[in-house]
CSV table of C-alpha atoms in Angstrom, one decimal:
chain,number,residue,atom,x,y,z
A,245,MET,CA,53.4,8.0,33.4
A,246,LYS,CA,52.6,5.3,30.3
A,247,LEU,CA,49.0,6.5,30.0
A,248,ASN,CA,49.0,10.0,30.2
A,249,LEU,CA,51.7,9.6,27.8
A,250,PHE,CA,48.8,7.4,25.0
A,251,PHE,CA,46.2,9.9,25.6
A,252,ILE,CA,48.4,13.0,25.0
A,253,LEU,CA,49.3,11.6,21.9
A,254,ALA,CA,45.2,9.9,21.5
A,255,LEU,CA,44.4,13.6,21.7
A,256,LEU,CA,47.2,15.4,19.5
A,257,PHE,CA,46.2,12.9,16.7
A,258,GLY,CA,42.6,13.0,16.8
A,259,PHE,CA,42.8,16.2,16.4
A,260,SER,CA,45.4,16.8,13.6
A,261,SER,CA,42.9,15.2,10.8
A,262,GLN,CA,41.4,17.0,8.0
A,263,VAL,CA,37.9,16.1,9.4
A,264,SER,CA,38.3,20.1,11.1
A,265,ALA,CA,39.0,21.6,7.7
A,266,ILE,CA,37.4,23.2,5.6
A,267,ASN,CA,35.5,21.9,2.4
A,268,VAL,CA,33.2,24.2,0.7
A,269,ASP,CA,33.5,24.5,-3.2
A,270,GLU,CA,34.1,27.6,-3.5
A,271,TRP,CA,36.9,28.6,-5.8
A,272,VAL,CA,38.3,33.0,-5.9
A,273,THR,CA,38.9,33.8,-9.6
A,274,GLU,CA,41.8,36.6,-10.1
A,275,ASN,CA,42.5,37.4,-13.8
A,276,VAL,CA,46.3,37.4,-14.6
A,277,THR,CA,47.8,39.1,-17.8
A,278,GLY,CA,51.4,38.5,-18.3
A,279,ASP,CA,54.1,38.1,-21.3
A,280,LEU,CA,55.1,34.1,-21.3
A,281,LYS,CA,59.2,33.3,-21.5
A,282,PRO,CA,60.9,33.4,-25.1
A,283,SER,CA,61.7,30.0,-26.6
A,284,ALA,CA,65.2,28.4,-25.9
A,285,GLY,CA,67.8,29.6,-28.3
A,286,CYS,CA,67.9,31.4,-31.6
A,287,LYS,CA,66.3,29.4,-34.4
A,288,ASP,CA,64.7,29.3,-37.8
A,289,LYS,CA,61.5,31.7,-37.4
A,290,ALA,CA,58.8,28.7,-38.3
A,291,LYS,CA,60.2,26.8,-35.4
A,292,ALA,CA,60.8,29.6,-32.8
A,293,GLU,CA,56.6,29.6,-33.6
A,294,LYS,CA,55.6,26.8,-33.8
A,295,SER,CA,57.0,25.7,-30.4
A,296,SER,CA,56.0,29.5,-28.8
A,297,ARG,CA,52.2,29.0,-29.9
A,298,PRO,CA,50.1,28.9,-28.4
A,299,GLY,CA,48.4,24.8,-27.7
A,300,GLY,CA,51.6,23.0,-27.7
A,301,TYR,CA,53.1,22.8,-24.5
A,302,ARG,CA,55.1,26.0,-23.3
A,303,PHE,CA,52.3,27.9,-24.1
A,304,GLY,CA,50.5,24.9,-21.2
A,305,LYS,CA,53.8,25.3,-18.9
A,306,TYR,CA,53.6,28.2,-18.5
A,307,THR,CA,50.3,29.6,-18.1
A,308,THR,CA,50.3,27.8,-15.2
A,309,GLU,CA,53.8,29.8,-14.2
A,310,LEU,CA,51.3,32.7,-14.0
A,311,CYS,CA,49.0,32.1,-11.6
A,312,ASN,CA,52.1,30.4,-9.8
A,313,ALA,CA,53.7,33.6,-8.7
A,314,LYS,CA,51.1,34.9,-7.2
A,315,GLY,CA,52.0,32.7,-4.5
A,316,TYR,CA,50.4,29.3,-3.0
A,317,GLY,CA,47.2,27.8,-3.7
A,318,TRP,CA,47.2,29.3,-6.7
A,319,GLY,CA,46.4,26.7,-10.1
A,320,LYS,CA,45.8,28.1,-13.6
A,321,SER,CA,41.5,28.1,-14.2
A,322,LYS,CA,41.2,28.9,-17.9
A,323,VAL,CA,43.6,31.1,-20.8
A,324,ILE,CA,41.0,33.8,-21.7
A,325,ASP,CA,43.2,35.4,-24.2
A,326,ASN,CA,45.9,34.1,-26.4
A,327,GLY,CA,48.1,37.6,-26.7
A,328,THR,CA,49.9,37.9,-30.7
A,329,MET,CA,53.4,36.4,-30.7
A,330,VAL,CA,56.1,38.6,-31.5
A,331,CYS,CA,59.8,37.3,-32.4
A,332,GLU,CA,62.4,39.5,-31.8
A,333,ALA,CA,65.7,38.6,-34.5
A,334,CYS,CA,69.1,37.0,-32.1
A,335,GLU,CA,71.9,39.1,-32.3
A,336,GLY,CA,74.7,37.3,-33.1
A,337,ASP,CA,76.6,35.3,-36.7
A,338,TYR,CA,74.5,32.4,-38.0
A,339,GLU,CA,76.9,32.1,-41.4
A,340,GLY,CA,74.1,34.7,-43.4
A,341,LYS,CA,71.0,33.1,-41.9
A,342,GLU,CA,68.2,35.3,-39.8
A,343,LYS,CA,67.4,33.2,-36.2
A,344,TYR,CA,64.6,34.4,-34.2
A,345,ARG,CA,63.0,33.3,-30.8
A,346,CYS,CA,59.9,34.0,-30.3
A,347,PHE,CA,57.0,34.2,-28.1
A,348,MET,CA,54.1,35.1,-26.2
A,349,GLN,CA,53.1,38.7,-25.5
A,350,ASN,CA,50.0,40.0,-22.9
A,351,VAL,CA,48.7,36.6,-22.3
A,352,THR,CA,45.3,37.0,-20.3
A,353,VAL,CA,44.9,33.4,-17.5
A,354,GLU,CA,42.0,32.9,-15.4
A,355,CYS,CA,42.9,32.0,-11.6
A,356,LYS,CA,41.9,30.3,-9.0
A,357,MET,CA,41.9,29.0,-5.6
A,358,VAL,CA,39.9,27.5,-2.7
A,359,LYS,CA,38.5,29.9,-0.7
A,360,ARG,CA,40.4,30.1,2.8
A,361,GLY,CA,39.0,30.4,5.9
A,362,TRP,CA,35.8,28.8,8.1
């Protein structure tokens, strides 16, 4: 009985390894166009533009999220088109100062995923 259990566990261990997984360098690419999320809170126009412009942390984060929204396994390859910056005035009482929220519109990102299958 113990010997049978040992052989069953050995077989399961042997067949569960990643040796049988596909190991090719083929990628599936697809272009995604979308709008990025606006800057957090309402700020002066210069600060809102700075936090939303290409090359910043928010731009990189949300372009990656465009690809991740496609599903499991999709990642960002490169940004093809930065799009245009749009700034909208915030509503509310800001003591006579204009406050804005900015975002990038129509950003095109190339997404990639490892080709599935055998």
